[in-house]
């Protein structure tokens, strides 16, 4: 509570309101800027707009729009680039597509699609790559995990690799971006399967602490909010159950801080997070 925060010298500070109200958006920090991407406003369709916080001026600025409107996606920063992965689109189809923002380029580019479609997943980065855990594949919660290795670990010329036939309904803008991108090289998807988690989890929270990937809470079978936590041992290829959180949470946020795993907010039992289209 407030007493515990005061004891460690922490306090919360109100920041400027965003330009657009968003539900199911994703966020990441690039070059010291906080980017917030996509989501939806109320019951509206998914959007592709992006904004970023100019901390020096305490204002939000419009950023480059994503190639694909997506809500319920997940995101991670790898190699100084922001990746937006999965979610559901304007037509409410579940997405497996992925795109990447490189500020040196100035716009979003097509990246390799995941092996399967998923929304409400959790993402975090390890040295071995960008990991996407759980989520909802359209038929309910998932326990599967896949990861995108950084180019240096992929081989084959170091390009991001694009399976051109696997991107949902490519628009002329998407096609043009693919042609212009110096990162793309036609070829098979670079995503790889990782060990599945011990539990089904839709809308979990994930973070890396001391080089280890933690996944917390989410919605399990029967849309039951979970308080369980597990940690991936990459070397052993196993997920390790850990002590549960004090309360069940789905749709929470997780961040590392001073070697600790901090979990914020979320929805408790009986209060589900933003639902996938058609309540799936």
GROMACS .gro file of C-alpha atoms in nm:
model
  280
    1UNK     CA    1   0.000   0.000   0.000
    2UNK     CA    2   0.097   0.365   0.038
    3UNK     CA    3   0.303   0.294   0.350
    4UNK     CA    4   0.509   0.031   0.169
    5UNK     CA    5   0.569   0.265  -0.125
    6UNK     CA    6   0.679   0.544   0.109
    7UNK     CA    7   0.916   0.307   0.286
    8UNK     CA    8   1.115   0.251  -0.033
    9UNK     CA    9   1.098   0.613  -0.146
   10UNK     CA   10   0.842   0.564  -0.426
   11UNK     CA   11   0.548   0.778  -0.529
   12UNK     CA   12   0.307   0.792  -0.823
   13UNK     CA   13   0.295   1.091  -1.054
   14UNK     CA   14   0.005   1.187  -1.281
   15UNK     CA   15   0.101   1.228  -1.649
   16UNK     CA   16  -0.076   1.406  -1.936
   17UNK     CA   17  -0.377   1.236  -2.089
   18UNK     CA   18  -0.317   1.053  -2.414
   19UNK     CA   19  -0.451   1.193  -2.739
   20UNK     CA   20  -0.687   0.896  -2.778
   21UNK     CA   21  -0.861   0.676  -2.523
   22UNK     CA   22  -0.749   0.316  -2.581
   23UNK     CA   23  -0.848  -0.028  -2.456
   24UNK     CA   24  -0.628  -0.325  -2.535
   25UNK     CA   25  -0.334  -0.115  -2.657
   26UNK     CA   26   0.034  -0.211  -2.631
   27UNK     CA   27   0.333  -0.005  -2.525
   28UNK     CA   28   0.711  -0.002  -2.540
   29UNK     CA   29   1.003   0.234  -2.482
   30UNK     CA   30   1.232   0.332  -2.770
   31UNK     CA   31   1.514   0.585  -2.729
   32UNK     CA   32   1.363   0.699  -2.401
   33UNK     CA   33   1.020   0.758  -2.555
   34UNK     CA   34   0.707   0.573  -2.443
   35UNK     CA   35   0.508   0.455  -2.747
   36UNK     CA   36   0.144   0.343  -2.714
   37UNK     CA   37   0.008   0.155  -3.014
   38UNK     CA   38  -0.329   0.040  -3.143
   39UNK     CA   39  -0.613  -0.081  -2.923
   40UNK     CA   40  -0.974   0.019  -2.954
   41UNK     CA   41  -1.197   0.288  -2.805
   42UNK     CA   42  -1.497   0.141  -2.627
   43UNK     CA   43  -1.681  -0.092  -2.864
   44UNK     CA   44  -1.513   0.054  -3.172
   45UNK     CA   45  -1.301  -0.150  -3.411
   46UNK     CA   46  -0.927  -0.189  -3.367
   47UNK     CA   47  -0.712   0.107  -3.473
   48UNK     CA   48  -0.358   0.141  -3.610
   49UNK     CA   49  -0.278   0.482  -3.462
   50UNK     CA   50   0.029   0.538  -3.244
   51UNK     CA   51   0.129   0.811  -3.003
   52UNK     CA   52   0.436   0.876  -2.790
   53UNK     CA   53   0.506   1.071  -2.474
   54UNK     CA   54   0.745   1.363  -2.502
   55UNK     CA   55   0.855   1.364  -2.138
   56UNK     CA   56   1.052   1.685  -2.175
   57UNK     CA   57   0.745   1.880  -2.289
   58UNK     CA   58   0.493   1.665  -2.097
   59UNK     CA   59   0.286   1.617  -2.410
   60UNK     CA   60   0.176   1.330  -2.632
   61UNK     CA   61   0.270   1.339  -3.000
   62UNK     CA   62   0.122   1.141  -3.289
   63UNK     CA   63   0.360   0.870  -3.408
   64UNK     CA   64   0.382   0.664  -3.727
   65UNK     CA   65   0.070   0.450  -3.770
   66UNK     CA   66   0.105   0.074  -3.774
   67UNK     CA   67   0.052  -0.115  -4.098
   68UNK     CA   68  -0.230  -0.319  -3.941
   69UNK     CA   69  -0.502  -0.211  -3.698
   70UNK     CA   70  -0.472  -0.434  -3.394
   71UNK     CA   71  -0.618  -0.456  -3.044
   72UNK     CA   72  -0.530  -0.711  -2.779
   73UNK     CA   73  -0.183  -0.745  -2.927
   74UNK     CA   74   0.144  -0.780  -2.736
   75UNK     CA   75   0.470  -0.594  -2.782
   76UNK     CA   76   0.838  -0.607  -2.698
   77UNK     CA   77   1.158  -0.417  -2.772
   78UNK     CA   78   1.442  -0.618  -2.927
   79UNK     CA   79   1.757  -0.478  -3.080
   80UNK     CA   80   1.637  -0.121  -3.040
   81UNK     CA   81   1.317  -0.190  -3.237
   82UNK     CA   82   0.957  -0.212  -3.117
   83UNK     CA   83   0.765  -0.522  -3.228
   84UNK     CA   84   0.383  -0.537  -3.227
   85UNK     CA   85   0.253  -0.893  -3.249
   86UNK     CA   86  -0.084  -1.060  -3.301
   87UNK     CA   87  -0.411  -0.931  -3.154
   88UNK     CA   88  -0.729  -0.894  -3.355
   89UNK     CA   89  -0.788  -0.660  -3.647
   90UNK     CA   90  -1.057  -0.433  -3.787
   91UNK     CA   91  -1.247  -0.734  -3.922
   92UNK     CA   92  -1.222  -0.899  -3.577
   93UNK     CA   93  -1.008  -1.183  -3.711
   94UNK     CA   94  -0.732  -1.310  -3.487
   95UNK     CA   95  -0.391  -1.212  -3.623
   96UNK     CA   96  -0.058  -1.390  -3.651
   97UNK     CA   97   0.111  -1.097  -3.822
   98UNK     CA   98   0.397  -0.900  -3.674
   99UNK     CA   99   0.540  -0.558  -3.753
  100UNK     CA  100   0.837  -0.360  -3.628
  101UNK     CA  101   0.913   0.009  -3.572
  102UNK     CA  102   1.270   0.125  -3.618
  103UNK     CA  103   1.306   0.495  -3.540
  104UNK     CA  104   1.609   0.514  -3.768
  105UNK     CA  105   1.373   0.421  -4.056
  106UNK     CA  106   1.078   0.621  -3.928
  107UNK     CA  107   0.791   0.388  -4.013
  108UNK     CA  108   0.658   0.039  -3.937
  109UNK     CA  109   0.779  -0.257  -4.142
  110UNK     CA  110   0.647  -0.608  -4.193
  111UNK     CA  111   0.819  -0.872  -3.977
  112UNK     CA  112   0.780  -1.251  -3.984
  113UNK     CA  113   0.436  -1.379  -3.880
  114UNK     CA  114   0.397  -1.610  -3.581
  115UNK     CA  115   0.327  -1.978  -3.627
  116UNK     CA  116  -0.031  -1.932  -3.506
  117UNK     CA  117  -0.285  -1.657  -3.449
  118UNK     CA  118  -0.327  -1.524  -3.096
  119UNK     CA  119  -0.455  -1.222  -2.904
  120UNK     CA  120  -0.427  -1.128  -2.536
  121UNK     CA  121  -0.084  -1.290  -2.513
  122UNK     CA  122   0.211  -1.167  -2.305
  123UNK     CA  123   0.550  -1.078  -2.452
  124UNK     CA  124   0.897  -1.024  -2.310
  125UNK     CA  125   1.253  -1.031  -2.441
  126UNK     CA  126   1.540  -1.259  -2.343
  127UNK     CA  127   1.883  -1.271  -2.507
  128UNK     CA  128   1.750  -1.565  -2.711
  129UNK     CA  129   1.465  -1.360  -2.857
  130UNK     CA  130   1.118  -1.210  -2.823
  131UNK     CA  131   0.890  -1.458  -2.643
  132UNK     CA  132   0.510  -1.458  -2.685
  133UNK     CA  133   0.328  -1.660  -2.420
  134UNK     CA  134  -0.027  -1.790  -2.405
  135UNK     CA  135  -0.315  -1.572  -2.511
  136UNK     CA  136  -0.636  -1.666  -2.689
  137UNK     CA  137  -0.621  -1.838  -3.026
  138UNK     CA  138  -0.991  -1.799  -3.104
  139UNK     CA  139  -1.101  -2.120  -2.932
  140UNK     CA  140  -0.997  -2.031  -2.579
  141UNK     CA  141  -0.683  -1.984  -2.368
  142UNK     CA  142  -0.345  -2.115  -2.485
  143UNK     CA  143  -0.043  -2.254  -2.304
  144UNK     CA  144   0.180  -2.253  -2.612
  145UNK     CA  145   0.484  -2.025  -2.642
  146UNK     CA  146   0.683  -1.915  -2.944
  147UNK     CA  147   0.979  -1.685  -2.987
  148UNK     CA  148   1.149  -1.478  -3.254
  149UNK     CA  149   1.528  -1.495  -3.225
  150UNK     CA  150   1.728  -1.180  -3.293
  151UNK     CA  151   1.882  -1.170  -3.643
  152UNK     CA  152   2.230  -1.256  -3.514
  153UNK     CA  153   2.100  -1.592  -3.385
  154UNK     CA  154   1.892  -1.677  -3.691
  155UNK     CA  155   2.145  -1.732  -3.965
  156UNK     CA  156   2.051  -1.713  -4.328
  157UNK     CA  157   2.195  -1.368  -4.391
  158UNK     CA  158   2.057  -1.197  -4.080
  159UNK     CA  159   1.739  -1.063  -4.244
  160UNK     CA  160   1.412  -1.065  -4.055
  161UNK     CA  161   1.262  -1.309  -4.304
  162UNK     CA  162   0.908  -1.274  -4.440
  163UNK     CA  163   0.663  -1.542  -4.541
  164UNK     CA  164   0.486  -1.319  -4.790
  165UNK     CA  165   0.182  -1.544  -4.813
  166UNK     CA  166   0.116  -1.544  -4.439
  167UNK     CA  167   0.040  -1.178  -4.370
  168UNK     CA  168  -0.331  -1.103  -4.329
  169UNK     CA  169  -0.484  -0.916  -4.625
  170UNK     CA  170  -0.178  -0.710  -4.724
  171UNK     CA  171  -0.275  -0.361  -4.831
  172UNK     CA  172  -0.085  -0.147  -5.085
  173UNK     CA  173   0.072   0.032  -4.788
  174UNK     CA  174   0.194  -0.299  -4.644
  175UNK     CA  175   0.327  -0.411  -4.981
  176UNK     CA  176   0.509  -0.083  -5.034
  177UNK     CA  177   0.662  -0.100  -4.688
  178UNK     CA  178   0.785  -0.452  -4.754
  179UNK     CA  179   0.951  -0.345  -5.077
  180UNK     CA  180   1.120  -0.049  -4.912
  181UNK     CA  181   1.232  -0.230  -4.597
  182UNK     CA  182   1.604  -0.312  -4.582
  183UNK     CA  183   1.524  -0.565  -4.307
  184UNK     CA  184   1.309  -0.803  -4.508
  185UNK     CA  185   1.426  -1.110  -4.692
  186UNK     CA  186   1.180  -1.357  -4.843
  187UNK     CA  187   1.195  -1.695  -4.676
  188UNK     CA  188   1.033  -1.914  -4.408
  189UNK     CA  189   0.907  -1.766  -4.084
  190UNK     CA  190   1.179  -1.722  -3.823
  191UNK     CA  191   0.950  -1.788  -3.523
  192UNK     CA  192   1.032  -2.101  -3.323
  193UNK     CA  193   0.837  -2.307  -3.072
  194UNK     CA  194   0.934  -2.286  -2.706
  195UNK     CA  195   0.825  -2.515  -2.421
  196UNK     CA  196   0.456  -2.479  -2.339
  197UNK     CA  197   0.357  -2.331  -2.005
  198UNK     CA  198   0.213  -2.554  -1.733
  199UNK     CA  199  -0.125  -2.373  -1.744
  200UNK     CA  200  -0.359  -2.226  -2.001
  201UNK     CA  201  -0.332  -1.846  -1.980
  202UNK     CA  202  -0.518  -1.574  -2.169
  203UNK     CA  203  -0.428  -1.212  -2.080
  204UNK     CA  204  -0.135  -1.300  -1.853
  205UNK     CA  205   0.144  -1.061  -1.756
  206UNK     CA  206   0.510  -1.126  -1.838
  207UNK     CA  207   0.845  -0.972  -1.750
  208UNK     CA  208   1.213  -1.062  -1.740
  209UNK     CA  209   1.390  -1.035  -1.405
  210UNK     CA  210   1.758  -1.121  -1.364
  211UNK     CA  211   1.758  -1.284  -1.708
  212UNK     CA  212   1.459  -1.511  -1.642
  213UNK     CA  213   1.112  -1.496  -1.796
  214UNK     CA  214   0.818  -1.486  -1.554
  215UNK     CA  215   0.451  -1.524  -1.656
  216UNK     CA  216   0.183  -1.434  -1.403
  217UNK     CA  217  -0.191  -1.481  -1.375
  218UNK     CA  218  -0.427  -1.454  -1.670
  219UNK     CA  219  -0.753  -1.633  -1.744
  220UNK     CA  220  -0.744  -2.011  -1.736
  221UNK     CA  221  -1.000  -2.270  -1.831
  222UNK     CA  222  -1.356  -2.164  -1.761
  223UNK     CA  223  -1.246  -1.797  -1.778
  224UNK     CA  224  -1.115  -1.829  -1.423
  225UNK     CA  225  -0.869  -1.560  -1.312
  226UNK     CA  226  -0.539  -1.712  -1.198
  227UNK     CA  227  -0.300  -1.619  -0.919
  228UNK     CA  228  -0.036  -1.874  -1.027
  229UNK     CA  229   0.310  -1.778  -1.151
  230UNK     CA  230   0.566  -1.973  -1.352
  231UNK     CA  231   0.921  -1.912  -1.471
  232UNK     CA  232   1.098  -2.041  -1.781
  233UNK     CA  233   1.432  -2.216  -1.741
  234UNK     CA  234   1.564  -2.169  -2.095
  235UNK     CA  235   1.859  -2.403  -2.051
  236UNK     CA  236   1.648  -2.689  -1.914
  237UNK     CA  237   1.357  -2.615  -2.147
  238UNK     CA  238   1.108  -2.628  -1.859
  239UNK     CA  239   0.861  -2.401  -1.684
  240UNK     CA  240   0.899  -2.391  -1.306
  241UNK     CA  241   0.593  -2.323  -1.082
  242UNK     CA  242   0.651  -2.041  -0.833
  243UNK     CA  243   0.461  -1.914  -0.527
  244UNK     CA  244   0.126  -1.766  -0.632
  245UNK     CA  245   0.035  -1.399  -0.621
  246UNK     CA  246  -0.173  -1.276  -0.329
  247UNK     CA  247  -0.479  -1.224  -0.552
  248UNK     CA  248  -0.585  -1.357  -0.895
  249UNK     CA  249  -0.526  -1.114  -1.183
  250UNK     CA  250  -0.579  -1.107  -1.558
  251UNK     CA  251  -0.490  -0.822  -1.791
  252UNK     CA  252  -0.235  -0.693  -1.538
  253UNK     CA  253   0.098  -0.522  -1.607
  254UNK     CA  254   0.435  -0.665  -1.502
  255UNK     CA  255   0.768  -0.484  -1.483
  256UNK     CA  256   1.108  -0.553  -1.326
  257UNK     CA  257   1.227  -0.302  -1.066
  258UNK     CA  258   1.546  -0.326  -0.859
  259UNK     CA  259   1.564  -0.700  -0.911
  260UNK     CA  260   1.201  -0.752  -0.815
  261UNK     CA  261   0.896  -0.850  -1.017
  262UNK     CA  262   0.617  -0.593  -0.976
  263UNK     CA  263   0.258  -0.664  -1.081
  264UNK     CA  264   0.009  -0.378  -1.121
  265UNK     CA  265  -0.369  -0.372  -1.153
  266UNK     CA  266  -0.561  -0.610  -1.372
  267UNK     CA  267  -0.898  -0.778  -1.332
  268UNK     CA  268  -0.982  -1.010  -1.041
  269UNK     CA  269  -1.210  -1.307  -1.024
  270UNK     CA  270  -1.539  -1.245  -1.200
  271UNK     CA  271  -1.411  -0.934  -1.379
  272UNK     CA  272  -1.262  -1.039  -1.714
  273UNK     CA  273  -1.030  -0.821  -1.924
  274UNK     CA  274  -1.134  -0.689  -2.268
  275UNK     CA  275  -1.286  -0.985  -2.447
  276UNK     CA  276  -1.182  -1.109  -2.790
  277UNK     CA  277  -1.437  -1.056  -3.069
  278UNK     CA  278  -1.765  -1.243  -3.026
  279UNK     CA  279  -1.665  -1.321  -2.668
  280UNK     CA  280  -1.424  -1.595  -2.775
   0.00000   0.00000   0.00000
